[in-house]
Amino acid sequence: MSDNPPDKSGEAPAGGFGLSTGRLLRLMMPILVGVIALLAWEAFVRIEEVPVYILPGPLRIAQKLVQEWGSLSDSLLVTLRITALALISAVVIGGGLAILFTQSKWIEASFFPYAVILQVTPIVAIAPLILIYVRNTEVALLICAWIVAFFPILSNTTLGLNSVDDNFLDLMRLYRARRFQVLWYLRLPGAMPYFFGGLKIAGGLSLIGAVVAEFTAGTAAGGSGLAYRILESSYRLDIPKVYAALFLLSASGILIFMLFSGLAHLFLHKWHESASRRER
Amino acid sequence: MMAKAPPSPLVRLTKIDKQFASGTLALGGLSLELGENEFVSLLGPSGCGKSTALRLIAGLSTPSRGSIEWRADGADRLSPDGLRGMELGFVFQEPTLMPWRTVFGNVYLPLRLKGMRKAAARPIVMAALDRVGLTGFENAYPRQLSGGMKMRVSIARASVTQPRLMLMDEPFAALDEITRFKLNNDLLDLWAAQRLSLVFVTHSVFESVYLSSRIVVMAARPGRVVADIPIDAPYPRDEAFRTSETYNQYCRIVSAALKQAMGEAVPEADPVRERASVG
């Protein structure tokens, strides 16, 4: 019995990590664009003699980054800590709620609207209240970041857990699978692509949430994250430091996104279309 | 020495009505007995409720009226809750393989759900894969397989629990003819080797005559049995049977019965909608 021999080659990692010309080009082009933009920026600042307190050149910013690395890296760690804690609690609570929702339509119907309300209310508008009610600033910041991060995880995971083919449910019934078996062997693995999609969004959002909350807390609450550095530096017209902090924020956001894209690829590339490339 | 009484059938459906919430009467007064080691095809036009009947036999759906009895494994009589003690295999129209599990993982699933450890299950799974000719593919993922091979995995999964009764819902409908013929032969081998009882839903006269020991022709609106035709050609059957005079004669008989079944049906305006609700 050997009809239609399958693609044995499909077992080799599609594409692999070898850099083909196309891939190299894809990698090089954005870097090239970035370098040209930075050069143009530097040239503009020098030729036009723009004062440093209005627009510093990239070299000046880099210099500042190195000079002030001590205070900036401390702030970076504070912000990243809140981001990570917010994301972890978003995964635990968002994912947990999603599982609870699929166990009972009534629970889902009762609570989902409130999750939506939490999501559509702008975080800047609630942050002052949270900062008043919660004494501990760090906890308050954490709550703010969590509110923005948890919804994409909740809604995506709920969607994934519910997107189960009827035939699979029949199959589980046929073998008299118990409720937790249906969850464990069918719903959870099937929801993984959705969950990772939510995680990618939530990663960036929790960073934004943390920064927004820090801004709202301002200097008064004695915060020490990157947003606080930006505020403080702008009060002092230390614009290069504002840019240096801004650079760190963007870099963190990009790294978080790449981290979760990589994680999703690691978990899904063997079976899911989104993370594997068609062989040609 | 007294002759042993013939064993009671495996499944008996008595005067089954099945009405869907939409009001469609999918089955009306369907009665059917399925015996041991039979290869029964349910043949009929779209909307005749043959898939519905199969789902009722599998316990995936309950009748609106009438009764179904099953003979539990090891029991010698039918009982309304016999299904609970009965090992069943079901093959869907789609392969219905979990894309995140390997071929091994998919075939292992029914045993896993019964609590069997992987080490204990391995030889059983490997034997099931061997029966469908998939040795060596246990670590492949479904997306790496062709349509025919996916269906083989699906058949291996259905047979891994060693069921006596296997139900198949138009399993080869989506396959090309060459693959389909090959799978027909392999299915016959499996049926003989495992001493299975098979219920096979199809809309192909030729496929049903080739495979079956008995063809149940159904008519639509409401779904019911209109002819029950034994195919008295010897097994094993091979490609030579496809071109034989016996085969042609049976095809003519079954075609005529089918034509009559379709003629009886009141032609309604919207067969597509009917199919969607009855399927």
Coordinates of C-alpha atoms in Angstrom, one line a residue:
Chain A
M1 CA 0.0 0.0 0.0
S2 CA 1.9 3.0 -1.1
D3 CA -0.4 5.4 -3.0
N4 CA 0.7 9.0 -3.3
P5 CA 4.1 9.0 -1.6
P6 CA 4.1 12.0 0.7
D7 CA 6.6 14.7 0.9
K8 CA 9.3 13.2 3.0
S9 CA 11.2 16.4 2.5
G10 CA 8.5 18.1 4.5
E11 CA 10.2 16.8 7.6
A12 CA 13.3 19.0 7.0
P13 CA 12.8 22.5 8.4
A14 CA 11.2 24.5 5.7
G15 CA 13.5 27.2 4.5
G16 CA 16.0 26.5 7.3
F17 CA 18.3 29.1 8.7
G18 CA 20.7 29.3 5.8
L19 CA 20.7 32.8 4.4
S20 CA 19.7 32.8 0.8
T21 CA 20.2 35.9 -1.3
G22 CA 16.6 36.8 -0.9
R23 CA 16.6 36.5 2.8
L24 CA 19.9 38.4 3.1
L25 CA 18.4 41.2 1.0
R26 CA 15.3 41.2 3.2
L27 CA 17.4 41.6 6.2
M28 CA 19.8 44.1 4.7
M29 CA 17.4 46.5 3.1
P30 CA 15.7 47.8 6.3
I31 CA 19.1 48.2 7.9
L32 CA 20.4 50.2 4.9
V33 CA 17.3 52.4 5.1
G34 CA 17.9 53.0 8.8
V35 CA 21.5 53.9 8.3
I36 CA 20.7 56.3 5.5
A37 CA 18.0 58.0 7.6
L38 CA 20.4 58.3 10.6
L39 CA 23.1 59.8 8.4
A40 CA 20.6 62.3 6.9
W41 CA 19.4 63.2 10.4
E42 CA 23.0 63.8 11.6
A43 CA 23.8 65.8 8.5
F44 CA 20.7 67.9 8.8
V45 CA 21.4 68.7 12.5
R46 CA 25.0 69.7 11.7
I47 CA 24.4 71.7 8.5
E48 CA 21.4 73.6 9.9
E49 CA 23.1 73.9 13.3
V50 CA 19.9 72.9 15.2
P51 CA 20.4 73.5 18.9
V52 CA 20.7 70.3 21.0
Y53 CA 17.7 71.3 23.2
I54 CA 15.5 71.2 20.1
L55 CA 16.8 68.3 18.1
P56 CA 19.9 66.4 19.0
G57 CA 21.7 64.3 16.3
P58 CA 21.8 60.5 16.7
L59 CA 25.5 60.6 17.7
R60 CA 24.7 63.0 20.5
I61 CA 21.9 60.7 21.6
A62 CA 24.1 57.7 21.5
Q63 CA 26.7 59.6 23.6
K64 CA 24.0 60.4 26.1
L65 CA 22.9 56.8 26.2
V66 CA 26.4 55.7 27.2
Q67 CA 27.0 58.6 29.6
E68 CA 23.7 58.2 31.5
W69 CA 23.6 54.4 31.2
G70 CA 23.5 54.0 35.0
S71 CA 20.3 55.9 35.6
L72 CA 18.7 54.8 32.2
S73 CA 19.3 51.1 32.7
D74 CA 17.9 51.3 36.2
S75 CA 14.8 52.9 34.8
L76 CA 14.6 50.4 31.9
L77 CA 14.7 47.5 34.4
V78 CA 11.9 49.1 36.4
T79 CA 9.7 49.5 33.3
L80 CA 10.5 46.0 32.0
R81 CA 9.7 44.5 35.4
I82 CA 6.3 46.0 35.4
T83 CA 5.8 45.0 31.8
A84 CA 6.8 41.4 32.5
L85 CA 4.6 41.1 35.6
A86 CA 1.6 42.7 33.8
L87 CA 2.0 40.3 30.9
I88 CA 2.4 37.2 33.2
S89 CA -0.7 38.1 35.1
A90 CA -2.5 38.9 31.8
V91 CA -1.7 35.4 30.6
V92 CA -2.7 33.7 33.8
I93 CA -5.9 35.7 34.4
G94 CA -6.8 36.2 30.7
G95 CA -6.1 32.5 29.8
G96 CA -7.8 31.3 33.0
L97 CA -10.9 33.3 32.3
A98 CA -11.0 32.1 28.7
I99 CA -10.9 28.5 29.9
L100 CA -13.7 29.3 32.4
F101 CA -15.7 30.9 29.6
T102 CA -15.6 27.8 27.4
Q103 CA -16.7 25.6 30.3
S104 CA -20.0 27.5 30.6
K105 CA -21.8 29.7 28.1
W106 CA -23.5 31.4 31.0
I107 CA -20.3 32.5 32.6
E108 CA -19.1 33.8 29.3
A109 CA -22.3 35.6 28.6
S110 CA -22.3 37.2 32.1
F111 CA -18.7 38.4 32.2
F112 CA -17.5 39.0 28.7
P113 CA -19.3 42.4 28.4
Y114 CA -17.4 43.6 31.4
A115 CA -14.1 42.6 30.0
V116 CA -15.1 44.6 26.9
I117 CA -15.9 47.6 29.1
L118 CA -12.5 47.3 30.8
Q119 CA -10.9 47.2 27.3
V120 CA -12.7 50.2 25.7
T121 CA -12.3 52.6 28.6
P122 CA -9.0 54.5 27.9
I123 CA -6.4 53.5 30.4
V124 CA -5.2 57.2 30.8
A125 CA -8.7 57.9 32.1
I126 CA -8.7 55.3 34.7
A127 CA -5.1 55.4 35.7
P128 CA -5.5 58.5 38.0
L129 CA -8.2 56.7 39.9
I130 CA -6.2 53.5 40.3
L131 CA -3.3 55.6 41.5
I132 CA -5.5 57.1 44.2
Y133 CA -7.1 53.9 45.3
V134 CA -4.0 51.7 45.3
R135 CA -1.4 53.0 47.8
N136 CA 1.5 51.0 46.4
T137 CA 2.6 52.8 43.2
E138 CA 4.2 49.7 41.7
V139 CA 1.0 47.7 42.2
A140 CA -1.0 50.6 40.7
L141 CA 1.2 50.7 37.7
L142 CA 1.0 46.9 37.4
I143 CA -2.8 47.0 37.4
C144 CA -2.9 49.7 34.7
A145 CA -0.5 47.7 32.5
W146 CA -2.5 44.5 33.2
I147 CA -5.8 46.1 32.1
V148 CA -4.5 46.8 28.6
A149 CA -2.6 43.6 28.2
F150 CA -5.2 41.1 29.4
F151 CA -8.0 41.7 26.9
P152 CA -6.2 40.5 23.7
I153 CA -5.2 37.4 25.5
L154 CA -8.7 36.8 26.9
S155 CA -10.6 37.4 23.6
N156 CA -8.1 35.6 21.4
T157 CA -7.9 32.6 23.6
T158 CA -11.7 32.4 24.0
L159 CA -12.1 32.6 20.3
G160 CA -9.5 29.8 19.9
L161 CA -11.0 27.5 22.5
N162 CA -14.4 27.9 20.8
S163 CA -13.1 27.4 17.3
V164 CA -13.3 23.6 17.4
D165 CA -14.5 21.6 14.4
D166 CA -17.7 19.7 15.2
N167 CA -16.2 16.5 13.9
F168 CA -13.5 16.7 16.5
L169 CA -16.2 17.1 19.2
D170 CA -18.0 14.1 17.7
L171 CA -14.8 12.1 17.9
M172 CA -14.3 13.0 21.5
R173 CA -17.9 12.0 22.3
L174 CA -17.5 8.7 20.4
Y175 CA -14.5 7.8 22.7
R176 CA -16.4 9.1 25.7
A177 CA -13.8 11.7 26.5
R178 CA -14.3 13.5 29.8
R179 CA -14.6 17.3 30.0
F180 CA -11.0 17.9 30.9
Q181 CA -9.9 15.6 28.2
V182 CA -11.7 17.6 25.6
L183 CA -10.1 20.7 27.0
W184 CA -6.6 19.2 27.2
Y185 CA -6.4 17.2 24.0
L186 CA -8.6 19.3 21.8
R187 CA -9.5 22.8 22.8
L188 CA -6.1 23.9 24.3
P189 CA -3.9 22.8 21.5
G190 CA -6.3 24.1 19.0
A191 CA -6.3 27.5 20.7
M192 CA -2.5 27.9 20.7
P193 CA -2.2 29.8 17.5
Y194 CA -4.9 32.2 18.7
F195 CA -3.3 32.5 22.1
F196 CA 0.1 33.3 20.6
G197 CA -1.5 35.9 18.3
G198 CA -3.0 37.5 21.5
L199 CA 0.4 37.3 23.3
K200 CA 2.2 39.2 20.5
I201 CA -0.3 42.0 20.8
A202 CA -0.4 41.9 24.6
G203 CA 3.4 42.0 24.9
G204 CA 3.5 45.4 23.2
L205 CA 0.4 46.6 24.9
S206 CA 1.7 45.8 28.4
L207 CA 4.8 48.0 27.7
I208 CA 2.5 50.8 26.5
G209 CA 0.3 50.3 29.5
A210 CA 3.3 50.5 31.9
V211 CA 4.5 53.7 30.3
V212 CA 1.1 55.3 30.2
A213 CA 0.6 54.6 33.9
E214 CA 4.1 55.9 34.7
F215 CA 3.3 59.1 32.9
T216 CA 0.1 59.5 34.8
A217 CA 1.8 58.8 38.1
G218 CA 4.3 61.4 37.0
T219 CA 7.2 62.6 39.1
A220 CA 4.9 63.1 42.1
A221 CA 4.5 59.4 42.9
G222 CA 8.2 58.9 43.0
G223 CA 8.3 56.5 40.0
S224 CA 11.6 55.6 38.5
G225 CA 10.7 53.9 35.2
L226 CA 11.6 55.1 31.7
A227 CA 8.5 57.3 31.4
Y228 CA 9.6 59.0 34.6
R229 CA 13.0 59.6 33.0
I230 CA 11.4 61.1 30.0
L231 CA 9.3 63.5 32.0
E232 CA 12.2 64.5 34.3
S233 CA 14.5 65.1 31.3
S234 CA 12.0 67.1 29.4
Y235 CA 11.4 69.4 32.4
R236 CA 15.2 70.0 32.4
L237 CA 15.2 70.4 28.6
D238 CA 17.7 67.5 28.5
I239 CA 16.3 66.5 25.1
P240 CA 19.1 64.0 24.2
K241 CA 18.2 62.1 27.3
V242 CA 14.5 62.1 26.3
Y243 CA 15.6 60.6 23.0
A244 CA 17.9 58.1 24.7
A245 CA 15.0 56.9 26.9
L246 CA 12.7 56.8 23.9
F247 CA 15.2 54.7 22.0
L248 CA 15.3 52.2 24.9
L249 CA 11.5 52.0 25.0
S250 CA 11.2 51.3 21.2
A251 CA 14.0 48.8 21.4
S252 CA 12.3 47.0 24.3
G253 CA 9.0 46.9 22.3
I254 CA 10.7 45.4 19.3
L255 CA 12.5 42.8 21.4
I256 CA 9.3 41.8 23.1
F257 CA 7.6 41.4 19.8
M258 CA 10.5 39.3 18.4
L259 CA 10.6 37.2 21.5
F260 CA 7.0 36.2 21.2
S261 CA 7.1 35.7 17.4
G262 CA 10.0 33.4 18.1
L263 CA 8.2 31.6 20.8
A264 CA 5.1 31.2 18.6
H265 CA 7.3 29.8 15.8
L266 CA 8.9 27.4 18.2
F267 CA 5.6 26.0 19.3
L268 CA 3.7 26.1 16.1
H269 CA 6.0 25.7 13.1
K270 CA 5.6 21.9 13.0
W271 CA 1.9 22.0 12.3
H272 CA 0.4 25.4 11.9
E273 CA 0.2 27.2 8.6
S274 CA 0.9 30.6 10.1
A275 CA 4.3 29.6 11.3
S276 CA 5.5 27.4 8.4
R277 CA 6.3 28.2 4.9
R278 CA 4.9 26.4 1.9
E279 CA 7.5 24.3 0.1
R280 CA 8.1 25.2 -3.5
Chain B
M1 CA -25.4 -31.9 19.1
M2 CA -27.8 -29.1 18.6
A3 CA -27.2 -26.4 16.0
K4 CA -26.4 -23.1 17.6
A5 CA -29.0 -20.4 17.1
P6 CA -27.8 -17.6 14.8
P7 CA -26.4 -14.7 16.8
S8 CA -28.6 -11.8 17.2
P9 CA -27.8 -8.7 15.1
L10 CA -25.2 -6.2 16.3
V11 CA -27.5 -3.2 16.0
R12 CA -31.3 -3.0 15.4
L13 CA -33.1 0.2 14.5
T14 CA -36.9 0.1 14.8
K15 CA -39.2 2.6 13.3
I16 CA -36.9 5.5 13.7
D17 CA -38.1 9.0 13.1
K18 CA -35.6 11.8 13.2
Q19 CA -36.8 15.4 13.1
F20 CA -34.4 18.3 13.2
A21 CA -35.1 21.5 15.1
S22 CA -35.6 23.1 11.7
G23 CA -38.6 20.8 11.2
T24 CA -37.0 18.7 8.5
L25 CA -38.0 15.1 8.8
A26 CA -34.6 13.4 8.0
L27 CA -35.8 9.9 8.8
G28 CA -39.3 8.6 8.8
G29 CA -40.0 5.0 10.0
L30 CA -36.5 3.7 9.3
S31 CA -36.0 0.1 10.4
L32 CA -32.7 -1.7 9.9
E33 CA -30.8 -4.6 11.3
L34 CA -27.0 -4.9 11.0
G35 CA -25.5 -8.4 11.5
E36 CA -22.1 -9.6 12.4
N37 CA -19.4 -9.6 9.7
E38 CA -21.6 -7.8 7.2
F39 CA -20.4 -5.1 4.9
V40 CA -23.5 -3.0 4.5
S41 CA -23.6 0.1 2.3
L42 CA -26.2 2.8 2.9
L43 CA -26.8 4.1 -0.6
G44 CA -29.1 6.9 -1.6
P45 CA -29.5 10.4 -3.0
S46 CA -28.4 13.5 -1.0
G47 CA -30.8 14.2 1.8
C48 CA -32.0 10.7 2.3
G49 CA -30.7 10.7 5.8
K50 CA -28.0 8.0 5.4
S51 CA -25.5 10.1 7.3
T52 CA -28.1 10.8 9.9
A53 CA -28.7 7.0 10.3
L54 CA -25.0 6.5 10.7
R55 CA -24.8 9.1 13.4
L56 CA -27.7 7.5 15.2
I57 CA -26.0 4.1 15.1
A58 CA -22.9 5.8 16.6
G59 CA -24.9 7.3 19.4
L60 CA -23.8 10.8 18.2
S61 CA -27.5 11.7 17.7
T62 CA -30.7 10.5 19.3
P63 CA -33.9 9.5 17.5
S64 CA -37.1 11.6 17.8
R65 CA -39.2 8.4 17.9
G66 CA -38.4 4.7 17.7
S67 CA -35.7 2.7 19.3
I68 CA -32.2 1.6 18.7
E69 CA -30.6 -1.4 20.4
W70 CA -27.0 -2.5 20.4
R71 CA -25.4 -5.7 21.3
A72 CA -22.5 -4.9 23.8
D73 CA -19.2 -6.7 23.2
G74 CA -19.4 -10.1 24.9
A75 CA -23.2 -9.9 25.3
D76 CA -25.5 -12.2 23.4
R77 CA -28.6 -10.0 23.2
L78 CA -29.5 -6.5 22.2
S79 CA -30.2 -3.8 24.7
P80 CA -31.0 -0.1 24.5
D81 CA -27.9 0.8 26.4
G82 CA -25.7 -1.8 24.7
L83 CA -23.8 1.0 23.1
R84 CA -22.0 1.7 26.4
G85 CA -20.3 -1.6 26.3
M86 CA -19.5 -1.5 22.6
E87 CA -16.3 -0.6 20.9
L88 CA -17.0 1.5 17.8
G89 CA -14.9 2.9 15.0
F90 CA -16.1 6.0 13.1
V91 CA -14.5 7.4 10.0
F92 CA -15.8 10.9 9.0
Q93 CA -16.1 12.3 5.5
E94 CA -13.0 14.5 6.3
P95 CA -9.9 12.8 7.7
T96 CA -10.5 14.8 10.9
L97 CA -6.9 14.6 12.1
M98 CA -5.6 16.9 14.8
P99 CA -2.9 18.9 12.9
W100 CA -0.8 19.4 16.1
R101 CA -0.5 15.7 16.7
T102 CA 1.8 13.4 14.6
V103 CA 0.4 10.4 12.8
F104 CA 1.3 8.3 15.8
G105 CA -0.3 10.8 18.1
N106 CA -3.6 10.9 16.2
V107 CA -3.9 7.1 16.1
Y108 CA -2.9 6.9 19.7
L109 CA -5.6 9.3 20.8
P110 CA -8.5 6.9 21.4
L111 CA -6.2 4.7 23.6
R112 CA -4.9 7.8 25.4
L113 CA -8.5 8.8 26.1
K114 CA -9.0 5.4 27.7
G115 CA -6.0 6.1 29.9
M116 CA -3.5 3.8 28.2
R117 CA 0.1 4.8 28.6
K118 CA 2.2 5.5 25.5
A119 CA 4.6 2.6 26.1
A120 CA 1.8 0.1 26.4
A121 CA 0.0 1.6 23.4
R122 CA 3.0 1.8 21.1
P123 CA 2.8 -1.8 19.7
I124 CA -1.0 -1.5 19.2
V125 CA -0.7 1.8 17.4
M126 CA 2.2 0.6 15.2
A127 CA 0.2 -2.5 14.3
A128 CA -2.8 -0.3 13.3
L129 CA -0.5 1.8 11.2
D130 CA 1.0 -1.3 9.6
R131 CA -2.5 -2.5 8.6
V132 CA -3.1 0.6 6.6
G133 CA 0.4 0.6 5.1
L134 CA 1.7 3.6 7.0
T135 CA 4.7 2.1 8.7
G136 CA 7.5 4.6 8.8
F137 CA 5.2 7.7 8.8
E138 CA 4.4 7.7 12.5
N139 CA 6.3 10.9 13.1
A140 CA 4.9 12.8 10.1
Y141 CA 2.4 15.6 10.7
P142 CA -1.0 15.4 8.9
R143 CA -0.2 18.4 6.7
Q144 CA 2.7 16.5 5.3
L145 CA 0.4 13.7 4.0
S146 CA -1.7 13.4 0.8
G147 CA -5.4 13.1 1.0
G148 CA -5.4 9.3 0.6
M149 CA -2.8 8.9 3.4
K150 CA -4.7 11.2 5.7
M151 CA -7.7 8.9 5.2
R152 CA -5.6 5.9 6.0
V153 CA -4.5 7.5 9.3
S154 CA -8.2 8.1 10.0
I155 CA -9.0 4.5 9.3
A156 CA -6.1 3.4 11.5
R157 CA -7.4 5.5 14.3
A158 CA -10.9 4.0 13.9
S159 CA -9.5 0.5 14.0
V160 CA -6.9 1.0 16.8
T161 CA -9.4 0.1 19.6
Q162 CA -10.2 -3.2 17.8
P163 CA -13.9 -2.4 17.3
R164 CA -16.3 -5.0 16.0
L165 CA -18.4 -2.3 14.3
M166 CA -16.9 0.3 12.0
L167 CA -19.0 3.2 10.6
M168 CA -17.8 5.2 7.6
D169 CA -19.5 8.3 6.3
E170 CA -18.6 8.7 2.6
P171 CA -14.9 8.4 3.5
F172 CA -13.5 8.3 0.0
A173 CA -15.8 10.9 -1.6
A174 CA -13.1 13.6 -1.8
L175 CA -10.4 11.3 -3.2
D176 CA -9.4 10.8 -6.8
E177 CA -10.4 7.6 -8.5
I178 CA -7.1 5.8 -8.4
T179 CA -6.6 6.4 -4.7
R180 CA -10.2 5.5 -4.1
F181 CA -9.9 2.1 -5.9
K182 CA -6.7 1.4 -3.9
L183 CA -8.4 2.3 -0.6
N184 CA -11.4 0.2 -1.6
N185 CA -9.2 -2.9 -1.8
D186 CA -7.3 -2.1 1.3
L187 CA -10.6 -1.6 3.2
L188 CA -11.8 -5.0 2.0
D189 CA -8.5 -6.5 3.3
L190 CA -9.0 -4.8 6.6
W191 CA -12.6 -5.9 6.9
A192 CA -11.7 -9.5 6.3
A193 CA -8.6 -9.5 8.5
Q194 CA -10.2 -7.8 11.5
R195 CA -13.5 -9.7 11.1
L196 CA -15.3 -6.3 11.2
S197 CA -18.9 -5.4 10.7
L198 CA -18.9 -2.4 8.4
V199 CA -21.5 0.2 7.7
F200 CA -20.5 2.4 4.8
V201 CA -22.3 5.4 3.6
T202 CA -21.9 6.3 -0.1
H203 CA -23.7 7.8 -3.0
S204 CA -21.7 5.7 -5.5
V205 CA -23.5 2.6 -6.9
F206 CA -20.2 1.2 -8.3
E207 CA -18.3 1.6 -5.1
S208 CA -21.1 0.0 -3.0
V209 CA -21.5 -3.0 -5.3
Y210 CA -17.8 -3.6 -5.3
L211 CA -17.5 -3.5 -1.6
S212 CA -20.7 -4.6 0.0
S213 CA -22.2 -7.9 1.1
R214 CA -25.5 -6.0 1.3
I215 CA -26.7 -2.7 0.0
V216 CA -29.5 -0.8 1.7
V217 CA -31.0 1.7 -0.7
M218 CA -32.6 4.7 0.9
A219 CA -35.1 7.3 -0.4
A220 CA -35.5 10.9 0.8
R221 CA -38.3 12.9 2.3
P222 CA -38.6 11.3 4.7
G223 CA -35.4 9.2 4.8
R224 CA -36.4 5.5 4.7
V225 CA -35.3 2.1 3.4
V226 CA -36.7 1.2 0.0
A227 CA -34.6 -1.8 -1.0
D228 CA -32.3 -4.2 0.7
I229 CA -30.1 -6.0 -1.8
P230 CA -27.7 -8.8 -0.9
I231 CA -24.6 -8.9 -3.1
D232 CA -23.9 -12.6 -3.4
A233 CA -20.5 -12.4 -5.0
P234 CA -17.7 -14.2 -3.2
Y235 CA -14.9 -12.5 -1.4
P236 CA -12.0 -11.8 -1.7
R237 CA -12.9 -9.4 -4.6
D238 CA -10.3 -7.8 -6.7
E239 CA -10.0 -5.7 -9.8
A240 CA -11.3 -8.6 -12.0
F241 CA -14.6 -8.4 -10.2
R242 CA -15.0 -4.8 -11.4
T243 CA -15.2 -5.9 -15.0
S244 CA -17.2 -9.1 -14.4
E245 CA -20.7 -9.8 -15.6
T246 CA -21.9 -10.4 -12.0
Y247 CA -20.7 -7.0 -11.1
N248 CA -22.5 -5.3 -14.0
Q249 CA -25.7 -7.1 -13.2
Y250 CA -25.6 -6.0 -9.6
C251 CA -24.8 -2.5 -10.7
R252 CA -27.9 -2.6 -12.9
I253 CA -30.1 -3.9 -10.2
V254 CA -28.9 -1.4 -7.6
S255 CA -29.1 1.5 -10.1
A256 CA -32.7 0.6 -10.9
A257 CA -33.5 0.5 -7.2
L258 CA -31.8 3.8 -6.7
K259 CA -33.7 5.3 -9.7
Q260 CA -36.9 4.1 -8.2
A261 CA -36.0 5.6 -4.8
M262 CA -35.3 8.9 -6.4
G263 CA -38.4 8.8 -8.5
E264 CA -40.5 8.2 -5.4
A265 CA -39.1 11.3 -3.8
V266 CA -41.3 14.4 -4.2
P267 CA -39.0 16.7 -6.2
E268 CA -38.5 19.8 -4.1
A269 CA -37.2 23.1 -5.2
D270 CA -34.1 23.4 -3.1
P271 CA -31.9 20.3 -2.9
V272 CA -28.9 22.3 -1.7
R273 CA -30.7 23.5 1.4
E274 CA -32.0 20.1 2.1
R275 CA -28.6 18.7 1.9
A276 CA -27.3 21.3 4.3
S277 CA -29.8 20.5 6.9
V278 CA -29.9 16.7 6.5
G279 CA -26.4 15.9 5.1

